[in-house]
Short mmCIF file of C-alpha atoms in Angstrom, two decimals:
data_model
loop_
_atom_site.label_atom_id
_atom_site.label_comp_id
_atom_site.label_asym_id
_atom_site.label_seq_id
_atom_site.Cartn_x
_atom_site.Cartn_y
_atom_site.Cartn_z
CA MET A 1 238.65 131.85 60.87
CA ASP A 2 239.71 135.05 59.27
CA ASP A 3 239.41 133.29 55.84
CA VAL A 4 235.90 132.40 56.57
CA VAL A 5 234.39 135.67 57.58
CA GLY A 6 236.87 138.14 56.57
CA CYS A 7 237.65 141.45 58.19
CA ASP A 8 237.34 143.72 55.18
CA GLY A 9 235.50 146.75 56.47
CA LEU A 10 234.25 147.49 52.85
CA ASN A 11 232.95 143.87 52.28
CA ALA A 12 229.24 143.61 53.13
CA ASN A 13 229.28 139.96 52.10
CA ALA A 14 231.63 139.22 54.98
CA THR A 15 229.44 140.80 57.53
CA ALA A 16 226.40 139.09 56.15
CA LEU A 17 227.99 135.64 56.23
CA SER A 18 229.23 136.26 59.77
CA MET A 19 225.55 137.17 60.77
CA VAL A 20 224.06 134.07 59.11
CA LEU A 21 226.44 131.76 60.82
CA ARG A 22 225.88 133.25 64.28
CA MET A 23 222.12 133.01 63.68
CA LEU A 24 222.29 129.47 62.74
CA HIS A 25 224.50 128.65 65.71
CA GLY A 26 221.80 129.93 68.14
CA ASP A 27 221.82 133.79 68.17
CA GLY A 28 218.31 135.35 67.97
CA PHE A 29 214.79 134.06 68.58
CA ALA A 30 213.78 131.08 66.30
CA GLN A 31 210.34 130.28 65.16
CA LEU A 32 208.84 127.54 63.07
CA ILE A 33 205.56 127.66 61.28
CA ASP A 34 203.76 124.54 60.01
CA TYR A 35 202.08 126.45 57.24
CA ARG A 36 199.90 123.64 56.02
CA GLN A 37 198.38 122.87 59.43
CA VAL A 38 198.80 126.42 60.56
CA ILE A 39 200.80 125.64 63.78
CA THR A 40 203.22 128.05 65.16
CA ILE A 41 206.15 126.57 67.21
CA ASN A 42 207.44 129.28 69.70
CA SER A 43 209.63 128.91 72.86
CA LEU A 44 212.23 126.81 71.17
CA VAL A 45 215.98 126.83 71.13
CA HIS A 46 218.07 126.14 68.01
CA GLY A 47 221.69 125.62 66.97
CA MET A 48 223.98 123.44 64.79
CA THR A 49 225.27 119.89 65.44
CA CYS A 50 228.92 119.38 65.28
CA ASP A 51 228.51 118.16 61.74
CA GLY A 52 226.58 121.23 60.56
CA ARG A 53 222.84 120.09 60.89
CA LEU A 54 220.26 122.53 62.04
CA VAL A 55 218.57 121.27 65.20
CA VAL A 56 215.72 122.74 67.37
CA ALA A 57 214.22 121.62 70.75
CA VAL A 58 211.26 122.31 72.48
CA SER A 59 209.25 121.10 75.65
CA PRO A 60 205.52 121.24 74.92
CA GLN A 61 202.77 120.86 77.53
CA PRO A 62 200.28 118.28 77.05
CA GLY A 63 197.62 119.13 74.71
CA ASP A 64 199.76 121.60 72.87
CA PRO A 65 199.42 121.03 69.12
CA VAL A 66 203.31 120.47 68.82
CA ASP A 67 202.92 117.57 71.28
CA GLU A 68 200.51 115.91 68.76
CA MET A 69 203.02 116.17 65.88
CA PRO A 70 204.11 112.93 64.36
CA PHE A 71 207.80 111.72 64.81
CA ALA A 72 210.07 111.08 61.74
CA GLN A 73 207.47 112.37 59.34
CA GLY A 74 208.60 115.37 57.24
CA ILE A 75 206.70 118.49 58.07
CA ASP A 76 206.69 121.55 55.73
CA VAL A 77 207.83 124.59 57.72
CA ARG A 78 208.87 128.19 57.37
CA LEU A 79 212.03 129.05 59.62
CA ASP A 80 212.25 132.71 61.07
CA ILE A 81 215.02 133.81 63.23
CA THR A 82 215.05 137.39 64.49
CA LYS A 83 218.28 138.91 66.03
CA GLU A 84 218.06 141.95 68.16
CA SER A 85 220.73 144.34 69.22
CA PRO A 86 222.33 143.86 72.63
CA GLU A 87 221.60 147.59 73.47
CA PRO A 88 219.25 147.87 76.31
CA ASP A 89 218.40 151.53 75.71
CA LEU A 90 216.81 151.11 72.28
CA GLN A 91 215.08 148.05 70.93
CA MET A 92 216.50 147.34 67.55
CA ILE A 93 215.97 144.28 65.24
CA VAL A 94 219.42 144.12 63.33
CA ALA A 95 218.88 141.05 61.11
CA THR A 96 216.20 138.31 60.33
CA LEU A 97 216.79 135.06 58.67
CA HIS A 98 214.03 133.12 56.69
CA GLY A 99 213.69 129.95 54.88
CA LEU A 100 211.42 127.15 53.73
CA GLY A 101 212.19 123.69 54.71
CA VAL A 102 211.18 120.40 56.24
CA LEU A 103 211.10 119.54 59.93
CA ARG A 104 211.48 116.04 61.22
CA TRP A 105 210.88 115.29 64.91
CA ALA A 106 213.43 112.70 65.93
CA PRO A 107 212.02 109.43 67.44
CA GLU A 108 213.11 108.64 70.93
CA ALA A 109 216.04 106.35 70.06
CA THR A 110 217.43 109.05 67.70
CA ARG A 111 217.02 111.79 70.29
CA THR A 112 218.66 109.63 72.99
CA ALA A 113 221.57 108.69 70.69
CA MET A 114 222.27 112.26 69.59
CA ILE A 115 222.23 113.48 73.38
CA GLU A 116 224.60 110.41 74.25
CA ASP A 117 226.89 111.18 71.36
CA ASN A 118 227.28 114.88 72.56
CA ILE A 119 226.91 116.37 69.18
CA LEU A 120 224.07 118.88 70.20
CA PRO A 121 224.60 122.35 71.28
CA PRO A 122 224.25 122.69 75.06
CA GLU A 123 220.96 124.70 75.03
CA VAL A 124 219.34 122.27 72.55
CA GLU A 125 220.63 119.29 74.56
CA MET A 126 219.25 120.62 77.70
CA VAL A 127 215.78 121.21 76.46
CA ALA A 128 215.65 117.97 74.40
CA SER A 129 216.60 116.12 77.55
CA LEU A 130 213.56 117.28 79.51
CA PRO A 131 210.77 114.69 80.19
CA ASN A 132 208.64 115.99 77.43
CA GLY A 133 211.48 117.36 75.40
CA ARG A 134 211.44 116.96 71.49
CA LEU A 135 214.45 117.19 69.25
CA GLY A 136 213.89 118.43 65.71
CA LEU A 137 216.07 118.38 62.65
CA VAL A 138 215.47 121.09 60.15
CA GLU A 139 216.46 121.03 56.48
CA VAL A 140 216.30 124.45 54.92
CA PRO A 141 218.02 124.50 51.51
CA ARG A 142 217.99 128.27 50.92
CA LEU A 143 218.15 130.95 53.53
CA LEU A 144 217.40 134.73 53.04
CA LEU A 145 219.11 137.17 55.26
CA HIS A 146 217.72 140.66 55.66
CA ASP A 147 219.88 143.21 57.39
CA ALA A 148 220.83 146.90 57.22
CA GLU A 149 222.48 146.40 53.84
CA GLY A 150 219.65 144.57 52.08
CA VAL A 151 218.68 141.02 51.18
CA ARG A 152 221.21 138.19 50.65
CA SER A 153 220.60 134.39 49.66
CA PHE A 154 222.78 131.54 51.31
CA ASP A 155 222.74 128.00 50.19
CA HIS A 156 222.83 125.83 53.31
CA LYS A 157 224.26 122.84 51.65
CA LEU A 158 227.25 125.04 50.40
CA LEU A 159 227.83 126.40 53.83
CA ARG A 160 227.88 123.04 55.25
CA ALA A 161 230.01 121.56 52.55
CA ASP A 162 232.51 124.37 53.08
CA GLY A 163 232.81 123.47 56.71
CA MET A 164 231.43 126.57 57.92
CA LEU A 165 228.60 125.20 60.14
CA GLY A 166 230.60 122.79 62.41
CA SER A 167 231.49 125.28 65.14
CA PRO A 168 230.30 128.77 66.35
CA ARG A 169 231.84 131.62 64.64
CA PHE A 170 231.99 134.30 67.57
CA LEU A 171 231.55 134.56 71.33
CA GLN A 172 228.41 132.98 72.78
CA GLY A 173 226.42 133.22 75.86
CA VAL A 174 227.74 135.27 78.71
CA ASP A 175 230.84 136.10 76.62
CA GLN A 176 228.59 138.06 74.13
CA ILE A 177 227.16 140.03 77.04
CA GLU A 178 230.68 140.87 78.32
CA ALA A 179 231.78 141.87 74.77
CA PHE A 180 228.90 144.45 74.65
CA HIS A 181 229.97 145.80 78.12
CA MET A 182 233.54 146.13 76.96
CA VAL A 183 232.37 148.08 74.03
CA GLN A 184 230.10 150.29 76.17
CA ALA A 185 232.97 150.88 78.51
CA MET A 186 234.88 152.80 75.79
CA GLY A 187 232.73 155.69 76.49
CA THR A 188 230.54 158.18 74.31
CA ASP A 189 233.45 160.46 73.29
CA ALA A 190 235.57 157.61 72.00
CA VAL A 191 232.66 156.11 70.06
CA HIS A 192 231.96 159.26 68.44
CA ALA A 193 235.48 159.78 67.62
CA ILE A 194 235.80 156.27 66.07
CA HIS A 195 232.68 157.08 63.95
CA ARG A 196 234.34 160.16 62.63
CA CYS A 197 237.47 158.20 61.83
CA VAL A 198 235.56 155.83 59.83
CA LEU A 199 233.80 158.75 57.85
CA THR A 200 237.08 160.37 57.23
CA GLY A 201 238.95 157.07 56.10
CA LYS A 202 241.21 157.01 59.11
CA LEU A 203 239.67 153.45 60.18
CA THR A 204 238.46 150.81 57.85
CA GLY A 205 234.69 150.69 57.64
CA ARG A 206 231.55 151.76 55.71
CA VAL A 207 228.19 153.33 56.13
CA ARG A 208 225.88 150.25 56.03
CA SER A 209 222.51 152.29 55.70
CA HIS A 210 221.28 155.91 55.98
CA SER A 211 217.70 157.06 56.59
CA THR A 212 216.33 160.52 56.26
CA GLU A 213 213.15 159.82 58.09
CA ARG A 214 212.90 162.14 61.05
CA THR A 215 213.28 161.00 64.64
CA ASP A 216 210.98 162.81 67.00
CA CYS A 217 212.20 161.27 70.29
CA THR A 218 214.52 163.97 71.41
CA HIS A 219 216.13 161.67 74.12
CA VAL A 220 218.06 159.76 71.30
CA TRP A 221 219.26 162.71 69.38
CA GLY A 222 222.99 162.65 68.93
CA GLN A 223 223.32 159.20 70.43
CA MET A 224 225.33 156.33 69.30
CA TYR A 225 223.91 152.93 69.95
CA CYS A 226 225.78 149.50 69.53
CA ALA A 227 223.72 147.56 67.12
CA ASP A 228 225.97 144.54 66.84
CA ILE A 229 229.44 143.13 67.50
CA ASP A 230 230.77 140.25 65.62
CA ALA A 231 234.09 138.62 64.63
CA THR A 232 234.55 141.25 61.83
CA GLY A 233 233.83 144.50 63.60
CA ILE A 234 231.18 146.75 65.27
CA THR A 235 228.15 148.32 64.00
CA TRP A 236 226.94 151.56 65.52
CA LEU A 237 223.61 153.40 64.96
CA HIS A 238 224.09 157.15 64.93
CA VAL A 239 220.64 158.99 65.57
CA LEU A 240 220.15 162.62 64.69
CA PRO A 241 216.69 164.48 64.30
CA GLU A 242 216.83 164.49 60.59
CA ALA A 243 218.64 161.21 60.04
CA THR A 244 219.78 157.84 61.22
CA THR A 245 223.01 156.23 60.02
CA SER A 246 224.32 152.62 60.58
CA VAL A 247 228.17 152.65 60.58
CA PHE A 248 230.55 149.77 60.56
CA VAL A 249 234.09 149.73 61.74
CA ALA A 250 236.28 146.74 60.95
CA PHE A 251 238.49 144.87 62.93
CA ASP A 252 242.07 144.19 61.34
CA ARG A 253 241.85 140.43 62.30
CA GLY A 254 239.03 138.14 63.34
CA VAL A 255 238.03 138.14 66.97
CA THR A 256 237.29 134.69 68.67
CA THR A 257 237.94 135.48 72.31
CA LEU A 258 237.42 138.31 74.74
CA GLU A 259 241.19 138.73 74.69
CA ASP A 260 241.03 139.23 70.79
CA LEU A 261 238.25 141.75 71.27
CA THR A 262 240.40 143.75 73.89
CA GLY A 263 243.30 143.90 71.55
CA GLN A 264 240.89 145.37 68.81
CA LEU A 265 239.24 147.85 70.93
CA ASP A 266 242.50 149.11 72.15
CA ARG A 267 243.56 149.55 68.50
CA LEU A 268 240.50 151.61 67.67
CA LEU A 269 241.11 153.87 70.71
CA LEU A 270 244.59 154.42 69.69
CA VAL A 271 243.56 155.57 66.24
CA ALA A 272 240.97 157.72 67.69
CA VAL A 273 243.60 159.31 69.95
CA VAL A 274 246.10 159.97 67.29
CA HIS A 275 243.62 161.36 64.61
CA ASP A 276 240.74 162.71 66.57
CA GLY A 277 242.22 163.77 69.84
CA VAL A 278 239.94 161.91 72.07
CA VAL A 279 241.24 160.80 75.48
#
């Protein structure tokens, strides 16, 4: 995994690739828009099959336009996935993923076979198995990621050919929530010290974005908010009255388990103690 996403704190491409893989595997809120019939498909779950195909599932109510869509026929759609920060105290959209492609609703026999073959992500399988559940396969040749460092394009076929889409690349479900709580448990002083160590070069990382737009909400001044955690590192948002800065601190090896994360957080705290004096 280290070779896939990298752990170079100066490599924005590794962070972007990690985000794309996580979003394709189910992170964030997905939406499909049939832009020819002007039908928006919300309340769906999404993820990747074991062999790297993007799938969605939805359970429309009778009379819903989605319930009237044909099976097996290609439908031109726009895919939008929005990922928010786990931070409960400040709503932040950390990335969006977009692409134009084709949706095909699987006929009953195909849906049943894919469920029985156990190749679907658990959430997708659960919704697709409902009495009125639908399973869709989405082909999106080109994906555009918008994040703190700009816009990047990804070729879905190349990602699949390189074997990157077959399995999740980071913690999922309740483990993601636990990871956030572990980061929060480090404490405000430690997080500020780690931030200073990145800016002074004592820890590997980078400034991902900097905005000089004034913030008038006084309760957020001086705060450090956890914007994102992934296999490569942690992104914090530092809010000041006159500026907001997004800072990334890199792990020195890929994180795939909570045990891995514990070791990386201990390392960051150790550096902060040695170089910044935080306890």
